[in-house]
Short mmCIF file of C-alpha atoms in Angstrom, two decimals:
data_model
loop_
_atom_site.label_atom_id
_atom_site.label_comp_id
_atom_site.label_asym_id
_atom_site.label_seq_id
_atom_site.Cartn_x
_atom_site.Cartn_y
_atom_site.Cartn_z
CA GLY A 1 0.83 -13.51 -3.00
CA ILE A 2 -1.99 -12.28 -0.80
CA PHE A 3 -1.70 -11.71 2.93
CA THR A 4 -5.11 -11.04 4.40
CA GLN A 5 -6.89 -11.08 7.72
CA ASP A 6 -10.39 -11.76 9.01
CA ASP A 7 -12.93 -8.98 9.12
CA LEU A 8 -12.62 -6.91 12.29
CA LYS A 9 -16.36 -6.42 12.76
CA THR A 10 -17.72 -9.83 11.88
CA ASP A 11 -14.78 -11.93 13.09
CA GLN A 12 -15.10 -14.14 10.04
CA ASP A 13 -13.08 -14.65 6.89
CA CYS A 14 -13.35 -12.21 4.06
CA ALA A 15 -14.65 -13.92 0.93
CA ASP A 16 -12.07 -16.30 -0.54
CA PHE A 17 -11.76 -15.52 -4.24
CA ARG A 18 -11.59 -19.26 -4.98
CA ASP A 19 -15.08 -19.67 -3.57
CA VAL A 20 -16.69 -16.97 -5.68
CA LEU A 21 -15.26 -17.73 -9.12
CA ASN A 22 -17.04 -19.94 -11.62
CA CYS A 23 -14.10 -21.48 -13.45
CA ASP A 24 -15.71 -24.49 -15.10
CA ALA A 25 -17.42 -23.25 -18.26
CA GLN A 26 -18.22 -26.83 -19.27
CA ASP A 27 -20.19 -27.65 -16.15
CA MET A 28 -21.91 -24.53 -14.87
CA ASP A 29 -24.52 -26.49 -12.92
CA LYS A 30 -22.05 -27.76 -10.34
CA TYR A 31 -21.56 -24.16 -9.23
CA ALA A 32 -25.29 -23.49 -8.89
CA PHE A 33 -25.09 -23.51 -5.09
CA MET A 34 -22.90 -20.42 -5.26
CA PHE A 35 -25.48 -18.37 -7.09
CA THR A 36 -28.60 -19.05 -5.06
CA ARG A 37 -30.31 -15.83 -4.14
CA ASP A 38 -32.03 -15.44 -0.82
CA ASP A 39 -35.55 -14.32 -1.76
CA HIS A 40 -36.25 -13.47 1.85
CA ASP A 41 -33.16 -11.30 2.23
CA ASP A 42 -35.09 -8.30 3.48
CA ASP A 43 -33.92 -6.07 6.29
CA ASP A 44 -37.51 -5.41 7.25
CA ASP A 45 -38.52 -8.99 7.95
CA ASP A 46 -39.02 -10.15 11.53
CA ALA A 47 -35.94 -12.40 11.48
CA THR A 48 -33.68 -9.50 10.61
CA LYS A 49 -35.29 -7.16 13.12
CA ASN A 50 -34.50 -9.61 15.91
CA MET A 51 -30.86 -10.02 14.90
CA SER A 52 -28.02 -8.66 16.96
CA LYS A 53 -25.71 -6.05 15.48
CA ILE A 54 -23.02 -8.66 14.80
CA GLU A 55 -25.52 -10.98 13.11
CA LYS A 56 -26.68 -8.14 10.85
CA GLN A 57 -23.08 -7.36 9.92
CA LYS A 58 -22.49 -11.00 8.99
CA LYS A 59 -25.69 -11.03 6.95
CA ALA A 60 -24.62 -7.87 5.10
CA ALA A 61 -21.20 -9.37 4.38
CA ALA A 62 -22.83 -12.52 2.99
CA ARG A 63 -25.10 -10.41 0.78
CA GLY A 64 -22.08 -8.57 -0.61
CA ARG A 65 -20.35 -11.83 -1.48
CA ASN A 66 -23.52 -13.04 -3.19
CA LEU A 67 -23.57 -9.94 -5.40
CA TRP A 68 -20.04 -10.75 -6.51
CA GLN A 69 -21.01 -14.36 -7.17
CA GLN A 70 -23.98 -13.32 -9.29
CA ARG A 71 -21.75 -11.20 -11.47
CA TYR A 72 -19.68 -14.22 -12.56
CA ARG A 73 -22.55 -16.69 -12.74
CA ASP A 74 -22.34 -17.30 -16.50
CA THR A 75 -18.89 -16.01 -17.44
CA PRO A 76 -15.61 -17.42 -16.11
CA HIS A 77 -13.55 -14.85 -14.26
CA VAL A 78 -10.25 -13.67 -15.73
CA LEU A 79 -8.39 -15.48 -12.92
CA CYS A 80 -9.74 -18.85 -14.02
CA GLY A 81 -6.87 -21.00 -15.21
CA ARG A 82 -4.39 -18.99 -13.14
CA LEU A 83 -5.34 -20.00 -9.62
CA HIS A 84 -2.15 -22.05 -9.38
CA GLN A 85 -0.22 -18.78 -9.62
CA ILE A 86 -1.89 -17.26 -6.57
CA LYS A 87 -0.77 -17.89 -3.00
CA ALA A 88 -2.77 -16.68 -0.01
CA GLN A 89 -2.26 -16.72 3.72
CA ARG A 90 -4.92 -15.82 6.27
CA VAL A 91 -4.56 -14.85 9.89
CA HIS A 92 -6.99 -13.80 12.57
CA TRP A 93 -7.34 -10.01 12.61
CA LYS A 94 -5.84 -9.88 16.11
CA ASP A 95 -2.62 -11.29 14.65
CA GLY A 96 -2.50 -8.75 11.81
CA LEU A 97 -0.23 -6.22 13.60
CA GLY A 98 -1.01 -3.41 11.18
CA PRO A 99 -0.21 -2.65 7.52
CA THR A 100 3.58 -2.47 7.79
CA TYR A 101 3.78 -5.97 9.25
CA GLY A 102 1.22 -7.13 6.68
CA ARG A 103 3.41 -5.93 3.84
CA TYR A 104 6.36 -7.77 5.38
CA ARG A 105 4.31 -10.97 5.41
CA ALA A 106 3.21 -10.43 1.80
CA GLU A 107 6.84 -10.04 0.73
CA LEU A 108 7.60 -13.50 2.10
CA PHE A 109 5.80 -14.86 -0.97
CA TYR A 110 8.50 -13.38 -3.19
CA ASP A 111 10.25 -16.08 -5.22
CA GLU A 112 12.78 -14.26 -7.40
CA GLU A 113 10.13 -12.85 -9.77
CA GLU A 114 11.48 -10.10 -12.02
CA TYR A 115 8.93 -7.49 -10.99
CA TYR A 116 7.02 -6.74 -7.81
CA LEU A 117 3.78 -4.80 -7.44
CA GLN A 118 2.77 -3.53 -4.01
CA MET A 119 -0.74 -2.23 -3.47
CA ASP A 120 -3.39 -1.73 -0.85
CA SER A 121 -6.57 -3.76 -0.76
CA HIS A 122 -9.65 -2.12 -2.31
CA THR A 123 -7.70 -1.34 -5.50
CA ALA A 124 -9.09 -1.73 -9.02
CA PHE A 125 -7.01 -2.00 -12.19
CA THR A 126 -7.34 -1.00 -15.82
CA LEU A 127 -7.07 -3.36 -18.76
CA ASN A 128 -3.52 -4.57 -19.50
CA TRP A 129 -2.14 -2.86 -16.40
CA ASP A 130 0.72 -5.33 -16.14
CA VAL A 131 1.98 -4.81 -19.70
CA ILE A 132 1.68 -1.04 -19.27
CA LEU A 133 3.66 -1.01 -16.02
CA ILE A 134 6.43 -3.25 -17.38
CA ASN A 135 6.81 -1.05 -20.47
CA MET A 136 6.73 2.05 -18.28
CA HIS A 137 9.46 0.63 -16.05
CA LEU A 138 11.61 -0.11 -19.10
CA GLN A 139 11.08 3.50 -20.13
CA LEU A 140 12.58 4.67 -16.82
CA ASN A 141 16.01 3.54 -18.03
CA ASN A 142 16.81 2.83 -14.39
CA ASP A 143 16.86 -0.68 -12.94
CA TYR A 144 16.48 0.87 -9.48
CA GLY A 145 13.44 2.92 -10.46
CA VAL A 146 10.24 2.61 -8.41
CA ILE A 147 6.96 3.72 -9.98
CA SER A 148 4.81 5.01 -7.12
CA THR A 149 2.05 7.46 -6.30
CA TYR A 150 -1.34 7.61 -4.63
CA PRO A 151 -3.91 6.21 -7.10
CA LYS A 152 -6.87 8.33 -8.06
CA PRO A 153 -10.13 7.59 -6.20
CA LEU A 154 -12.42 4.91 -7.51
CA GLN A 155 -15.68 6.56 -8.54
CA ASN A 156 -17.70 3.41 -7.91
CA PRO A 157 -19.29 2.78 -4.50
CA THR A 158 -17.68 -0.68 -4.26
CA LEU A 159 -15.22 -2.82 -6.19
CA TRP A 160 -18.16 -4.98 -7.26
CA HIS A 161 -19.33 -2.12 -9.47
CA TRP A 162 -15.97 -1.75 -11.22
CA THR A 163 -15.62 -2.65 -14.88
CA PRO A 164 -12.01 -2.48 -16.15
CA ILE A 165 -11.32 0.34 -18.57
CA ASP A 166 -8.41 1.27 -20.79
CA ALA A 167 -5.59 3.19 -19.14
CA SER A 168 -5.37 6.83 -20.11
CA PHE A 169 -2.06 8.45 -21.05
CA SER A 170 -3.59 11.90 -21.50
CA ARG A 171 -5.40 12.67 -18.25
CA ASP A 172 -3.78 14.76 -15.52
CA ILE A 173 -1.76 12.73 -13.03
CA TYR A 174 -1.47 12.47 -9.25
CA VAL A 175 1.82 13.42 -7.59
CA ILE A 176 2.93 13.74 -3.96
CA CYS A 177 4.50 17.17 -3.54
CA LYS A 178 5.23 17.54 0.17
CA THR A 179 5.11 15.98 3.60
CA GLY A 180 4.20 17.13 7.06
CA VAL A 181 5.05 15.94 10.54
CA LEU A 182 2.55 15.07 13.24
CA VAL A 183 4.15 17.40 15.77
CA ASP A 184 1.60 16.65 18.47
CA LYS A 185 2.81 13.05 18.64
CA LEU A 186 5.70 12.20 20.92
CA THR A 187 7.38 10.43 18.00
CA LYS A 188 6.93 13.31 15.50
CA SER A 189 5.93 10.93 12.71
CA PHE A 190 6.03 11.97 9.06
CA LYS A 191 2.74 11.99 7.18
CA LEU A 192 2.68 12.63 3.44
CA SER A 193 0.28 15.27 2.17
CA PRO A 194 -2.58 14.23 -0.13
CA ALA A 195 -1.74 13.96 -3.81
CA ASN A 196 -1.86 16.99 -6.08
CA ILE A 197 -2.94 17.07 -9.72
CA ILE A 198 -0.59 18.21 -12.46
CA HIS A 199 -0.79 18.16 -16.24
CA ASN A 200 0.31 14.86 -17.74
CA PRO A 201 3.99 15.29 -18.72
CA GLY A 202 3.80 12.57 -21.35
CA GLN A 203 6.34 10.35 -19.60
CA PRO A 204 7.16 9.20 -16.04
CA ILE A 205 8.91 11.88 -13.99
CA LEU A 206 11.40 11.61 -11.15
CA THR A 207 9.76 12.53 -7.83
CA ALA A 208 10.77 12.69 -4.17
CA PHE A 209 8.32 10.50 -2.30
CA PHE A 210 7.21 6.88 -2.04
CA ALA A 211 3.56 5.83 -1.69
CA ALA A 212 3.06 2.50 0.05
CA GLY A 213 -0.39 1.98 -1.44
CA PHE A 214 0.91 1.61 -4.99
CA SER A 215 4.43 0.87 -6.18
CA PHE A 216 5.93 -1.13 -9.03
CA GLN A 217 9.58 -2.08 -9.05
CA LYS A 218 12.10 -4.77 -9.85
CA GLY A 219 11.93 -7.73 -7.49
CA HIS A 220 15.40 -7.08 -6.10
CA ARG A 221 13.91 -4.23 -4.06
CA ILE A 222 12.48 -6.85 -1.69
CA THR A 223 15.87 -8.52 -1.35
CA ASN A 224 17.70 -5.23 -0.81
CA VAL A 225 15.09 -3.30 1.18
CA PRO A 226 12.55 -5.66 2.76
CA TYR A 227 9.73 -4.37 4.91
CA ASP A 228 10.54 -4.22 8.63
CA PRO A 229 8.73 -6.91 10.70
CA TYR A 230 9.62 -5.09 13.93
CA ALA A 231 7.43 -2.08 13.14
CA ALA A 232 4.13 -3.41 14.41
CA PHE A 233 0.99 -1.23 14.24
CA VAL A 234 2.73 1.52 12.28
CA PHE A 235 0.61 3.61 9.94
CA ASP A 236 2.01 7.15 10.09
CA GLY A 237 5.69 7.09 9.20
CA GLU A 238 5.67 3.89 7.13
CA GLU A 239 6.11 5.60 3.78
CA MET A 240 8.86 8.00 4.81
CA SER A 241 10.90 5.32 6.58
CA MET A 242 10.70 3.08 3.51
CA ALA A 243 11.55 6.01 1.24
CA VAL A 244 14.68 6.84 3.25
CA ARG A 245 15.81 3.21 3.31
CA MET A 246 15.13 2.67 -0.39
CA TRP A 247 16.75 5.95 -1.42
CA THR A 248 19.95 5.24 0.54
CA HIS A 249 20.01 1.80 -1.11
CA GLY A 250 20.01 3.57 -4.47
CA TYR A 251 16.35 3.51 -5.51
CA ASP A 252 14.61 6.43 -7.21
CA PHE A 253 10.89 7.24 -7.29
CA TYR A 254 8.84 8.09 -10.35
CA ALA A 255 5.26 9.20 -10.85
CA PRO A 256 3.47 7.16 -13.54
CA ASN A 257 2.13 9.02 -16.55
CA ALA A 258 -0.92 6.77 -16.88
CA ASP A 259 -3.68 5.75 -14.48
CA VAL A 260 -3.46 1.97 -14.20
CA ALA A 261 -5.06 1.66 -10.75
CA TYR A 262 -7.81 3.31 -8.71
CA HIS A 263 -8.38 3.06 -4.98
CA LEU A 264 -11.57 2.92 -2.93
CA TYR A 265 -10.87 5.63 -0.35
CA SER A 266 -13.22 6.57 2.49
CA PRO A 267 -15.39 9.34 0.98
CA ASN A 268 -16.07 12.30 3.27
CA ASP A 269 -14.30 10.46 6.10
CA LYS A 270 -17.03 7.82 6.08
CA LYS A 271 -15.75 4.62 7.64
CA ILE A 272 -16.12 1.96 4.97
CA ARG A 273 -13.64 -0.47 6.49
CA PRO A 274 -12.33 -1.21 10.00
CA VAL A 275 -8.88 -0.01 11.07
CA PHE A 276 -6.67 -1.46 13.78
CA TRP A 277 -6.68 1.63 16.02
CA GLU A 278 -10.46 1.34 16.43
CA SER A 279 -10.36 -2.14 17.98
CA ASP A 280 -10.88 -2.69 21.69
CA ASP A 281 -7.34 -4.07 21.94
CA TRP A 282 -5.96 -0.66 20.98
CA THR A 283 -6.81 0.59 24.47
CA LYS A 284 -7.24 -2.56 26.53
CA LYS A 285 -3.94 -4.12 25.47
CA LYS A 286 -2.20 -0.76 24.99
CA GLN A 287 -1.41 -1.42 21.36
CA TRP A 288 -0.94 2.33 21.00
CA LYS A 289 2.22 1.94 23.06
CA ILE A 290 3.52 -0.69 20.64
CA THR A 291 2.92 1.80 17.82
CA ARG A 292 4.84 4.49 19.68
CA TYR A 293 7.91 2.32 20.17
CA SER A 294 7.74 1.05 16.59
CA GLU A 295 7.84 4.68 15.49
CA PHE A 296 10.81 5.28 17.79
CA ARG A 297 12.54 2.42 15.98
CA LEU A 298 11.86 3.95 12.58
CA ASN A 299 13.26 7.30 13.69
CA VAL A 300 16.41 5.58 14.95
CA ILE A 301 16.80 3.95 11.54
CA MET A 302 16.38 7.31 9.77
CA GLY A 303 19.00 8.89 12.05
CA LEU A 304 16.47 11.17 13.75
CA HIS A 305 16.43 9.74 17.27
CA ASP A 306 18.86 12.20 18.86
CA LEU A 307 17.13 15.11 17.15
CA LEU A 308 13.52 14.21 17.95
CA HIS A 309 13.46 12.23 21.20
CA ASN A 310 16.89 11.81 22.77
CA PHE A 311 15.15 11.62 26.15
CA ILE A 312 14.02 8.08 25.24
CA PRO A 313 16.76 5.56 26.06
CA LYS A 314 17.75 3.56 23.00
CA THR A 315 17.92 0.52 25.25
CA SER A 316 14.12 0.67 25.55
CA ILE A 317 13.64 0.50 21.75
CA ASP A 318 13.57 -2.73 19.75
CA LEU A 319 16.72 -2.55 17.62
CA ARG A 320 16.83 -6.12 16.33
CA GLU A 321 18.37 -6.73 12.88
CA MET A 322 19.12 -3.07 12.33
CA GLU A 323 21.65 -3.88 9.62
CA LYS A 324 19.10 -5.84 7.59
CA TYR A 325 16.31 -3.29 8.02
CA GLY A 326 18.46 -0.19 8.15
CA LEU A 327 19.93 2.31 5.70
CA GLY A 328 21.88 1.54 2.57
CA ASP A 329 25.36 2.62 1.51
CA LYS A 330 24.67 3.93 -2.01
CA ARG A 331 23.81 7.45 -0.76
CA ASP A 332 23.99 9.21 2.60
CA VAL A 333 20.74 9.92 4.41
CA ALA A 334 21.65 13.61 4.65
CA GLY A 335 21.33 13.72 0.88
CA PHE A 336 17.73 12.54 1.10
CA TRP A 337 16.74 15.50 3.26
CA THR A 338 18.52 17.81 0.82
CA PHE A 339 16.86 16.23 -2.22
CA THR A 340 13.36 16.37 -0.69
CA ARG A 341 14.08 19.83 0.82
CA ILE A 342 12.93 18.69 4.25
CA ASP A 343 14.41 20.79 7.05
CA ILE A 344 14.84 18.14 9.73
CA LYS A 345 15.83 20.82 12.25
CA ASN A 346 12.49 22.57 11.78
CA LEU A 347 9.78 19.96 11.46
CA THR A 348 6.93 22.19 12.60
CA GLU A 349 5.82 23.04 9.07
CA LEU A 350 5.11 21.29 5.80
CA SER A 351 8.11 20.66 3.61
CA PRO A 352 8.45 22.94 0.56
CA ASP A 353 5.99 22.31 -2.25
CA LEU A 354 7.68 20.37 -5.06
CA CYS A 355 4.74 20.64 -7.46
CA PRO A 356 6.42 23.49 -9.43
CA GLN A 357 9.42 21.22 -10.07
CA TYR A 358 7.13 18.36 -11.07
CA ARG A 359 5.24 20.61 -13.50
CA ASN A 360 8.59 21.60 -14.97
CA GLY A 361 9.59 18.03 -15.74
CA GLY A 362 10.36 16.49 -12.37
CA MET A 363 13.30 16.25 -9.99
CA ALA A 364 15.87 14.89 -12.45
CA PRO A 365 18.03 18.09 -12.36
CA PHE A 366 18.28 17.77 -8.58
CA ARG A 367 18.93 14.03 -8.35
CA ILE A 368 21.83 13.02 -6.14
CA PRO A 369 23.90 10.23 -7.76
CA TRP A 370 25.27 7.17 -6.05
CA LYS A 371 28.58 7.53 -4.24
CA ASN A 372 30.08 5.15 -6.79
CA LYS A 373 28.97 6.87 -9.97
CA THR A 374 30.29 4.09 -12.20
CA GLU A 375 27.79 1.68 -10.59
CA ASP A 376 24.86 4.09 -10.68
CA PRO A 377 22.16 2.55 -12.96
CA TYR A 378 20.38 5.87 -13.55
CA GLY A 379 19.74 7.15 -17.03
CA PRO A 380 17.38 9.77 -18.53
CA VAL A 381 13.80 8.62 -19.00
CA LEU A 382 13.32 7.34 -22.53
CA VAL A 383 10.89 9.30 -24.67
#
């Protein structure tokens, strides 16, 4: 399922994949209207010079879609014949409410599928990524295993330039070794450090952290630990709150030993896509205040409210459905801080660097089992 929103700058729909795919190889001509180039599409012509900024942005967006259409002019796209398997829901960008809420909406498409892949937009995949991830998950020997890390950066300027390649099982891998805390914020939100590179261990390794931009797990994770719809406009703190909830529900995190996905990051802090905190509503409608109280909610869930901001009355925080979107009973939350080596009483510094443990085979020797060890699904990673 795809949950998407209109473009913040142009206030119009992003390209619908159904409108840019040529799926009828027997009758190419009926799609000719999709592939018409604008011979006068020149930024230097008088018409363009007289356009407003918004009109130019819309024109640029249309040009980008046309480039994608040209690419599949004569060859059916790989999705052709599978459109019935894809569900999409669009909302106006003002109703998007940030990435955490967006992931909640995407999870509503879940229909008891065996596996679930979560990713950010602007992600490109290798050939046979699905088969590779399923086999890798079987290798975990843990039904509650979650394969997750920050993908390596896409070296292409746009997704339109991407040509799928074979996944590599020999290149160095990305791992998340530590986290920091935004101490200047009233809510003291966690923010994971950028990924580090380590030598490929030859198999998935147990790690400590969850990356929201890429994770592959059994579908029951959505049933057991669904995304929180009451955490609107949260960005910082999303990953740690989900990690704590998932871990206490019994899930373990693993770094993949093959690159199956790449992400189009913002190079050199260049803004290549709009973000919700740059909209006018962020200030005019005080959406920043909604973010703050969403973060208060997440800290309550993680058991950090009294430690970090006990001067904020709990009665002022949205605590709806705390049982459904709260902690699990497989492991105590105190064990999570021990396992990740985060000193919650001293959150002014980065947590200890776990890269040495990852380079030495991962966190398996330090894993904390379920309270009921007979029900614990964990087993050593299969070689």
